[in-house]
JSON list of C-alpha atoms and ligand atoms in Angstrom, two decimals:
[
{"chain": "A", "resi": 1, "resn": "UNK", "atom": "CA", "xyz": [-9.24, -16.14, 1.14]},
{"chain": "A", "resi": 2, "resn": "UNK", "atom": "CA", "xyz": [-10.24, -16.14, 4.84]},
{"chain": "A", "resi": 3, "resn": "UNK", "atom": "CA", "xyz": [-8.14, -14.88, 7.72]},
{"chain": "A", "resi": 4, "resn": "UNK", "atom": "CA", "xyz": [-7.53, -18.49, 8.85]},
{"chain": "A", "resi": 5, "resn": "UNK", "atom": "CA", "xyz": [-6.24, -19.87, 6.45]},
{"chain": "A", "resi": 6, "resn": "UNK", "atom": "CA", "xyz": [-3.86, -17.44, 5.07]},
{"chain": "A", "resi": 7, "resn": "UNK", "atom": "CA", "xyz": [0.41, -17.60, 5.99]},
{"chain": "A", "resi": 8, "resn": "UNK", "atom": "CA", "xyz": [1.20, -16.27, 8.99]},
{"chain": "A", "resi": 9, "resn": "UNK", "atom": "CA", "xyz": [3.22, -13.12, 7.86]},
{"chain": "A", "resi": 10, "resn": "UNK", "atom": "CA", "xyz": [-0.20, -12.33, 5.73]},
{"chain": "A", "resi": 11, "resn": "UNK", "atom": "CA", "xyz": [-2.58, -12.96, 8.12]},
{"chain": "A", "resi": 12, "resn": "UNK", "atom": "CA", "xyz": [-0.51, -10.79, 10.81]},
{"chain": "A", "resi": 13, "resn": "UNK", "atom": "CA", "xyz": [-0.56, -7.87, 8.12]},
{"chain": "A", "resi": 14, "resn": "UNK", "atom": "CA", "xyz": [-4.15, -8.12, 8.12]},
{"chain": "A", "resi": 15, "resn": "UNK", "atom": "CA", "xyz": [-4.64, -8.48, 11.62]},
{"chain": "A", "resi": 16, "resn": "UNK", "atom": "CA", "xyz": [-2.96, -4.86, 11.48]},
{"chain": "A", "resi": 17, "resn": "UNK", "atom": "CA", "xyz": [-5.03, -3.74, 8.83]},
{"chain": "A", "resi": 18, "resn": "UNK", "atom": "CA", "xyz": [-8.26, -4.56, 11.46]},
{"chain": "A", "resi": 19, "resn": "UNK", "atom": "CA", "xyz": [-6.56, -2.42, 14.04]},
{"chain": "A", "resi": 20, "resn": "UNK", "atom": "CA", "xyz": [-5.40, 0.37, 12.02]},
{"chain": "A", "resi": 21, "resn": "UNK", "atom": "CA", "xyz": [-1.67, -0.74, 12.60]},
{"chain": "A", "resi": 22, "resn": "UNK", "atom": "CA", "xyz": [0.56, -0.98, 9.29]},
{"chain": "A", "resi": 23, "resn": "UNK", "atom": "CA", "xyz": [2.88, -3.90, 9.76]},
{"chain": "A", "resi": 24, "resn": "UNK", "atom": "CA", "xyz": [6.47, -4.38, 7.95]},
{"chain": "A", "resi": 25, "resn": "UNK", "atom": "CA", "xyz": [9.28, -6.32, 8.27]},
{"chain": "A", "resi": 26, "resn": "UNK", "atom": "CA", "xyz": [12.45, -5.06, 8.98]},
{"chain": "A", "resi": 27, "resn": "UNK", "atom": "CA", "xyz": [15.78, -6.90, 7.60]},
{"chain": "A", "resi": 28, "resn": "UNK", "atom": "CA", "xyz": [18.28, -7.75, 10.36]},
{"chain": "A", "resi": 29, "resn": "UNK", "atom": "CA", "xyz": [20.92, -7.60, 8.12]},
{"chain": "A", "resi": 30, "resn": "UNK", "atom": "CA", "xyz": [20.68, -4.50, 5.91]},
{"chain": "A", "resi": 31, "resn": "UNK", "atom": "CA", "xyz": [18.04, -2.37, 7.60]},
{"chain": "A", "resi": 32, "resn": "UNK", "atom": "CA", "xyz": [15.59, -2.68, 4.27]},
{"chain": "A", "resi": 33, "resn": "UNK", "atom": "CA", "xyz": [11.79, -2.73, 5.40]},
{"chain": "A", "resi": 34, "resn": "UNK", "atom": "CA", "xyz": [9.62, -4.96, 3.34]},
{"chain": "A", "resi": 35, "resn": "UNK", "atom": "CA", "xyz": [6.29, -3.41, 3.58]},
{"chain": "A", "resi": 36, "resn": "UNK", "atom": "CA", "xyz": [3.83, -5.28, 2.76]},
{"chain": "A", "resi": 37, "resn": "UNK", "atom": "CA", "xyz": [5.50, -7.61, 4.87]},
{"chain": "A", "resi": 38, "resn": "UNK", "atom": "CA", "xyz": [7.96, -10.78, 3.39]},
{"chain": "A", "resi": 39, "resn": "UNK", "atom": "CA", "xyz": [9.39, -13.57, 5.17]},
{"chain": "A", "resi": 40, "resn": "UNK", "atom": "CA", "xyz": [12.81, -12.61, 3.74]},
{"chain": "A", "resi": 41, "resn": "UNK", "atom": "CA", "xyz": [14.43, -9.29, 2.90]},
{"chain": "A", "resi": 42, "resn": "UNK", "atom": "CA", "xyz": [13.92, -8.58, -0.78]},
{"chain": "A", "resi": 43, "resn": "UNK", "atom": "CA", "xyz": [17.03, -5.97, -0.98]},
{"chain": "A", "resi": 44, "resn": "UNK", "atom": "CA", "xyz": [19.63, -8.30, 0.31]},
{"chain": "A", "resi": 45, "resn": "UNK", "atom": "CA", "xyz": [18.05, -11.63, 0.43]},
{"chain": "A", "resi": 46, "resn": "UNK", "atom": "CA", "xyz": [19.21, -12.50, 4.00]},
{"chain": "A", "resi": 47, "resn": "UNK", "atom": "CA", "xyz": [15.89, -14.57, 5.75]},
{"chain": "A", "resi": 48, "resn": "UNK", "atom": "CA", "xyz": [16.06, -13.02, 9.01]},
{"chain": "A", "resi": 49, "resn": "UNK", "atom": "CA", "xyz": [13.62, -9.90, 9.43]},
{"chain": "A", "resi": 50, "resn": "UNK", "atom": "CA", "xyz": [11.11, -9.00, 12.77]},
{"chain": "A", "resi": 51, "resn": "UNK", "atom": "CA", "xyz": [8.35, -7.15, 13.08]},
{"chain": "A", "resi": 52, "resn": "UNK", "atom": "CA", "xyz": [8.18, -3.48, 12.81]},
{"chain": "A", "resi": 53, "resn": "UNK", "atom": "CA", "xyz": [5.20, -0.94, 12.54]},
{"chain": "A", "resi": 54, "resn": "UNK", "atom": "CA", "xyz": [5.20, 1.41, 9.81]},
{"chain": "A", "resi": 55, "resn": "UNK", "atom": "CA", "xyz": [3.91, 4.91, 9.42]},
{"chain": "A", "resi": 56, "resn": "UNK", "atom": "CA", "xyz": [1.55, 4.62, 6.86]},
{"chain": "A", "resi": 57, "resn": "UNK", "atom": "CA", "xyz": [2.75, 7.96, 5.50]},
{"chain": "A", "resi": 58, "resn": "UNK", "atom": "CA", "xyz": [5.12, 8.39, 2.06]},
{"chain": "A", "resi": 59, "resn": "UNK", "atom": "CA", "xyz": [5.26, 10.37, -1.16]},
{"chain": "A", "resi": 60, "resn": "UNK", "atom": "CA", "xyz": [3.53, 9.11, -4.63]},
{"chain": "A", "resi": 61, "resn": "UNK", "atom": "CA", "xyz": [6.55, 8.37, -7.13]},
{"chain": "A", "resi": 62, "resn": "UNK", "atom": "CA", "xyz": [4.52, 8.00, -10.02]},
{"chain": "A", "resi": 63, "resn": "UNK", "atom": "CA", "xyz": [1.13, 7.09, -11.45]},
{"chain": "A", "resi": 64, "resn": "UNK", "atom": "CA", "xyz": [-1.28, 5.66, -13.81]},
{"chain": "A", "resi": 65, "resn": "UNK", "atom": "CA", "xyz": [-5.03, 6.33, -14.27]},
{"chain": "A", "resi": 66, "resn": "UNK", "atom": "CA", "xyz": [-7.05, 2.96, -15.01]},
{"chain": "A", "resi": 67, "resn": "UNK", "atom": "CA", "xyz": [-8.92, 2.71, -17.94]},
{"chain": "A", "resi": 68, "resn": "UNK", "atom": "CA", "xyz": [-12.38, 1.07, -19.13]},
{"chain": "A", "resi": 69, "resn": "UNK", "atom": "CA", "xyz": [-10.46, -2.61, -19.46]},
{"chain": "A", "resi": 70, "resn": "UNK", "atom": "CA", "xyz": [-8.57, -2.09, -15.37]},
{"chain": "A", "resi": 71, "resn": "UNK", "atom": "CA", "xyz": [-11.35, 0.03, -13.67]},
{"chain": "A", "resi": 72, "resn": "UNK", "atom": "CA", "xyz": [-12.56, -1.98, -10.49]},
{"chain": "A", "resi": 73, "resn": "UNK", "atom": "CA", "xyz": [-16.19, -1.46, -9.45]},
{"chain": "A", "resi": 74, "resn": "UNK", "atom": "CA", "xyz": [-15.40, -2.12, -5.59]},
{"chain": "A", "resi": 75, "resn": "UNK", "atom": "CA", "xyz": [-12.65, 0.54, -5.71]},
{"chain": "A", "resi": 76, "resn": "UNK", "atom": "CA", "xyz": [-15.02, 3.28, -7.85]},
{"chain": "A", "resi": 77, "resn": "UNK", "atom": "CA", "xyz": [-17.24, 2.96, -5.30]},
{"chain": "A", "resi": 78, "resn": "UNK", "atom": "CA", "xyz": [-14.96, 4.50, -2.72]},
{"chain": "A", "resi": 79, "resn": "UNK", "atom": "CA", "xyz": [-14.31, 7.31, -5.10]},
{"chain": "A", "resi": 80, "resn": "UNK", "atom": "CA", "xyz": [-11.66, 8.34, -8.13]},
{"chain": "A", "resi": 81, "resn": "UNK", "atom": "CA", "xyz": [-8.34, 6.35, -7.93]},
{"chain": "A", "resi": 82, "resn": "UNK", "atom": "CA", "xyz": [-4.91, 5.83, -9.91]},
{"chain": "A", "resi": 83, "resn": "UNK", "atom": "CA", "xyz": [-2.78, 3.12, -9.62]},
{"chain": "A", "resi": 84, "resn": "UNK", "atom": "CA", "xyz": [0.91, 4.59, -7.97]},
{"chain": "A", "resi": 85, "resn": "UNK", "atom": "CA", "xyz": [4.23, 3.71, -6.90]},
{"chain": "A", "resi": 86, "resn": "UNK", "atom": "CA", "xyz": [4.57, 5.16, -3.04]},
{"chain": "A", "resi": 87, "resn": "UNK", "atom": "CA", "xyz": [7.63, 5.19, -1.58]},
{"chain": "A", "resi": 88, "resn": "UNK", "atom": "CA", "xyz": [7.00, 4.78, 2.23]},
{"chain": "A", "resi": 89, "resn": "UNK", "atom": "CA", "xyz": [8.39, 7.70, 4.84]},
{"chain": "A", "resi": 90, "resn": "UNK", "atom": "CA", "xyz": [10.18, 4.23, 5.96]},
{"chain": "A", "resi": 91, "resn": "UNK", "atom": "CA", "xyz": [12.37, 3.70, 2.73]},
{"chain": "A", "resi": 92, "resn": "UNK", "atom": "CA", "xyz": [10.06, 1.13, 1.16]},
{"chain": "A", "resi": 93, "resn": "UNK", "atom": "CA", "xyz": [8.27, 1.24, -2.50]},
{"chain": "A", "resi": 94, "resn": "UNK", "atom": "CA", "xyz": [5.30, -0.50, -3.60]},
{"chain": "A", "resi": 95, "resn": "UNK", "atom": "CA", "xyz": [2.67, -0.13, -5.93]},
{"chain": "A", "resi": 96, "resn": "UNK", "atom": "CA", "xyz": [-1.20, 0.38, -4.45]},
{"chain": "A", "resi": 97, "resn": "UNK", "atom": "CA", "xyz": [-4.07, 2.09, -4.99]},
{"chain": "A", "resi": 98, "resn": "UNK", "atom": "CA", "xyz": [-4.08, 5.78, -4.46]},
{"chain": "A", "resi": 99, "resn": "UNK", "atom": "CA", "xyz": [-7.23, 7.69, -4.11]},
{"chain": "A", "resi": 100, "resn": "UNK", "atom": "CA", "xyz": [-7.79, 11.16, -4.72]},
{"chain": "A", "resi": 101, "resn": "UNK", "atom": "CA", "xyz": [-6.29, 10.74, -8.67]},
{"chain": "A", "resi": 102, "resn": "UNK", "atom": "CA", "xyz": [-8.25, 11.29, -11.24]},
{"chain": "A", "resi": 103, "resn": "UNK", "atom": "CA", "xyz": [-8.14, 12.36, -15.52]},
{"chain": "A", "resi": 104, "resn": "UNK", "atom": "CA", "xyz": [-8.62, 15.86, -14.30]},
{"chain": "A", "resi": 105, "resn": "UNK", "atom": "CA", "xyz": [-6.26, 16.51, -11.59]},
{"chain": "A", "resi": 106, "resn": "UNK", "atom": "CA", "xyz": [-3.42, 13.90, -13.47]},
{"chain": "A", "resi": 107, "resn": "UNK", "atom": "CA", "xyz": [-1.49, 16.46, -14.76]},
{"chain": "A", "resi": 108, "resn": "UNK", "atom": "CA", "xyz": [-1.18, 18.67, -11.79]},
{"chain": "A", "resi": 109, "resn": "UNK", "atom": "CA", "xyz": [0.12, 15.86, -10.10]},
{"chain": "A", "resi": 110, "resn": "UNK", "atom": "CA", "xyz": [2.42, 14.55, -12.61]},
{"chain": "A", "resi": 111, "resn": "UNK", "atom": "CA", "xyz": [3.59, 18.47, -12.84]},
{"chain": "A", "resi": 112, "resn": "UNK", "atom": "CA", "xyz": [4.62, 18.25, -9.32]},
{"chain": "A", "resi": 113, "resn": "UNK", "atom": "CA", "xyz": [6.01, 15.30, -9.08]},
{"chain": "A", "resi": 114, "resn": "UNK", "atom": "CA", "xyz": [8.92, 16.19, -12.38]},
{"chain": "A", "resi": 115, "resn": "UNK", "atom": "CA", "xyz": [9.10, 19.68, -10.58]},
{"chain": "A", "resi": 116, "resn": "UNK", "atom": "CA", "xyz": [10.44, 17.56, -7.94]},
{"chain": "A", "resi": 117, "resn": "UNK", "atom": "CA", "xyz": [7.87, 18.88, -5.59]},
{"chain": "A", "resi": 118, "resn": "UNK", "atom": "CA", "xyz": [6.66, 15.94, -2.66]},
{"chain": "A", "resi": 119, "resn": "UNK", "atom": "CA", "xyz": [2.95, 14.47, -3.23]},
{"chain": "A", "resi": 120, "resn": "UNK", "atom": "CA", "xyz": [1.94, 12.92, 0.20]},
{"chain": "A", "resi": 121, "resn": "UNK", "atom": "CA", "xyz": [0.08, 9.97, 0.65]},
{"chain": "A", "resi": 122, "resn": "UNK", "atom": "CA", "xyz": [-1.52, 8.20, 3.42]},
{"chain": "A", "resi": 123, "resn": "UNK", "atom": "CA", "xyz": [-2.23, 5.07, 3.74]},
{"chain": "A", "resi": 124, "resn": "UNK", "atom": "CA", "xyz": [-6.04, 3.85, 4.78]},
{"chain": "A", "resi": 125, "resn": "UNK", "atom": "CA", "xyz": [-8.33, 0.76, 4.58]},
{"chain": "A", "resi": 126, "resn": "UNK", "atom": "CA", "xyz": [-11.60, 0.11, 2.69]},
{"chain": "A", "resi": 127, "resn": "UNK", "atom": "CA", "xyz": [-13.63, -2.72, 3.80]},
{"chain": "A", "resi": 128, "resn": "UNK", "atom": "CA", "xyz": [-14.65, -5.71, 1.47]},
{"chain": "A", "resi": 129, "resn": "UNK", "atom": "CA", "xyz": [-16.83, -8.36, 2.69]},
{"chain": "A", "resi": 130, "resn": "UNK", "atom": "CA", "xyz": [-14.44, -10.63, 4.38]},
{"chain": "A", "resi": 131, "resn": "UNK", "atom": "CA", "xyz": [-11.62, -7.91, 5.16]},
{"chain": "A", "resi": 132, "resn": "UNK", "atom": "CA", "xyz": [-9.85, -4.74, 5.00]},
{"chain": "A", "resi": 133, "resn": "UNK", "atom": "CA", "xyz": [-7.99, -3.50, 1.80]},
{"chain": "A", "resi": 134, "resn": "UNK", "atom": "CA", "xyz": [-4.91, -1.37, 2.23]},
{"chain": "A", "resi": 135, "resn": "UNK", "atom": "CA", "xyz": [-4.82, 1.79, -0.17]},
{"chain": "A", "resi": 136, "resn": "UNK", "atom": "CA", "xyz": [-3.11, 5.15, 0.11]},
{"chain": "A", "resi": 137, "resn": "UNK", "atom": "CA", "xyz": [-5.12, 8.50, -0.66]},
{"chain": "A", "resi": 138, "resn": "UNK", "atom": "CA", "xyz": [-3.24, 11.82, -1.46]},
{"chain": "A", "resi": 139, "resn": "UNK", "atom": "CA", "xyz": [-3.19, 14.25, 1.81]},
{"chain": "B", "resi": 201, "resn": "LIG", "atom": "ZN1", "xyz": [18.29, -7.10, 3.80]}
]
């Protein structure tokens, strides 16, 4: 999908993505931040939100490793990846693409996360022919 045509919440999340700004909104009722963005606040359901910028930065929660069948060739070619849940430093949770995962460092990770132990992630952009793509790597 092109920039033009996409909904105005998505294309301004994008627009962030091209200036290395992380966009969320913000609920005016509760305080939740939707990040991505929504047009209405997911934790209480109340419609009214506004802009806010995020960090970027949060801790993984949990993770998966893909497999032969859920492997993407675009991603591999930035480098190994998992699939995790980050929670943002903002409050936030959402799945993404993590980089610096891998079969041979999984159970390190996984060790550290039970132990209770914070695994930091960033977030960062890899470019695909019409856009960026927001994924997290580990710090
Ligand atoms: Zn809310």
């Amino acid at each position: 999908m092109l920039l033009k045509d996409m909904e105005p919440i998505v294309k301004k999340f994008y627009e962030g993505l091209e200036e290395g700004v992380y966009y969320a909104r913000k609920c005016q009722e509760c305080g939740a931040v939707e990040f991505p963005p929504h047009l209405a606040c997911n934790t209480c359901g109340y419609h009214g939100t506004e802009w806010v910028e995020v960090s970027g930065h949060g801790k993984l929660l949990n993770f998966t490793i893909p497999g032969i069948q859920n492997d993407k060739p675009h991603l591999k070619e930035h480098g190994k990846y998992g699939y995790g849940t980050v929670e943002l430093d903002e409050g936030c949770q959402y799945t993404f693409v993590v980089y610096g995962l891998s079969k041979k460092k999984a159970a390190d990770v996984r060790a550290k996360i039970m132990a209770g132990e914070t695994v930091g992630v960033h977030a960062k952009t890899i470019d695909r022919p019409q856009y960026k793509e927001l994924v997290f790597e580990l710090d």
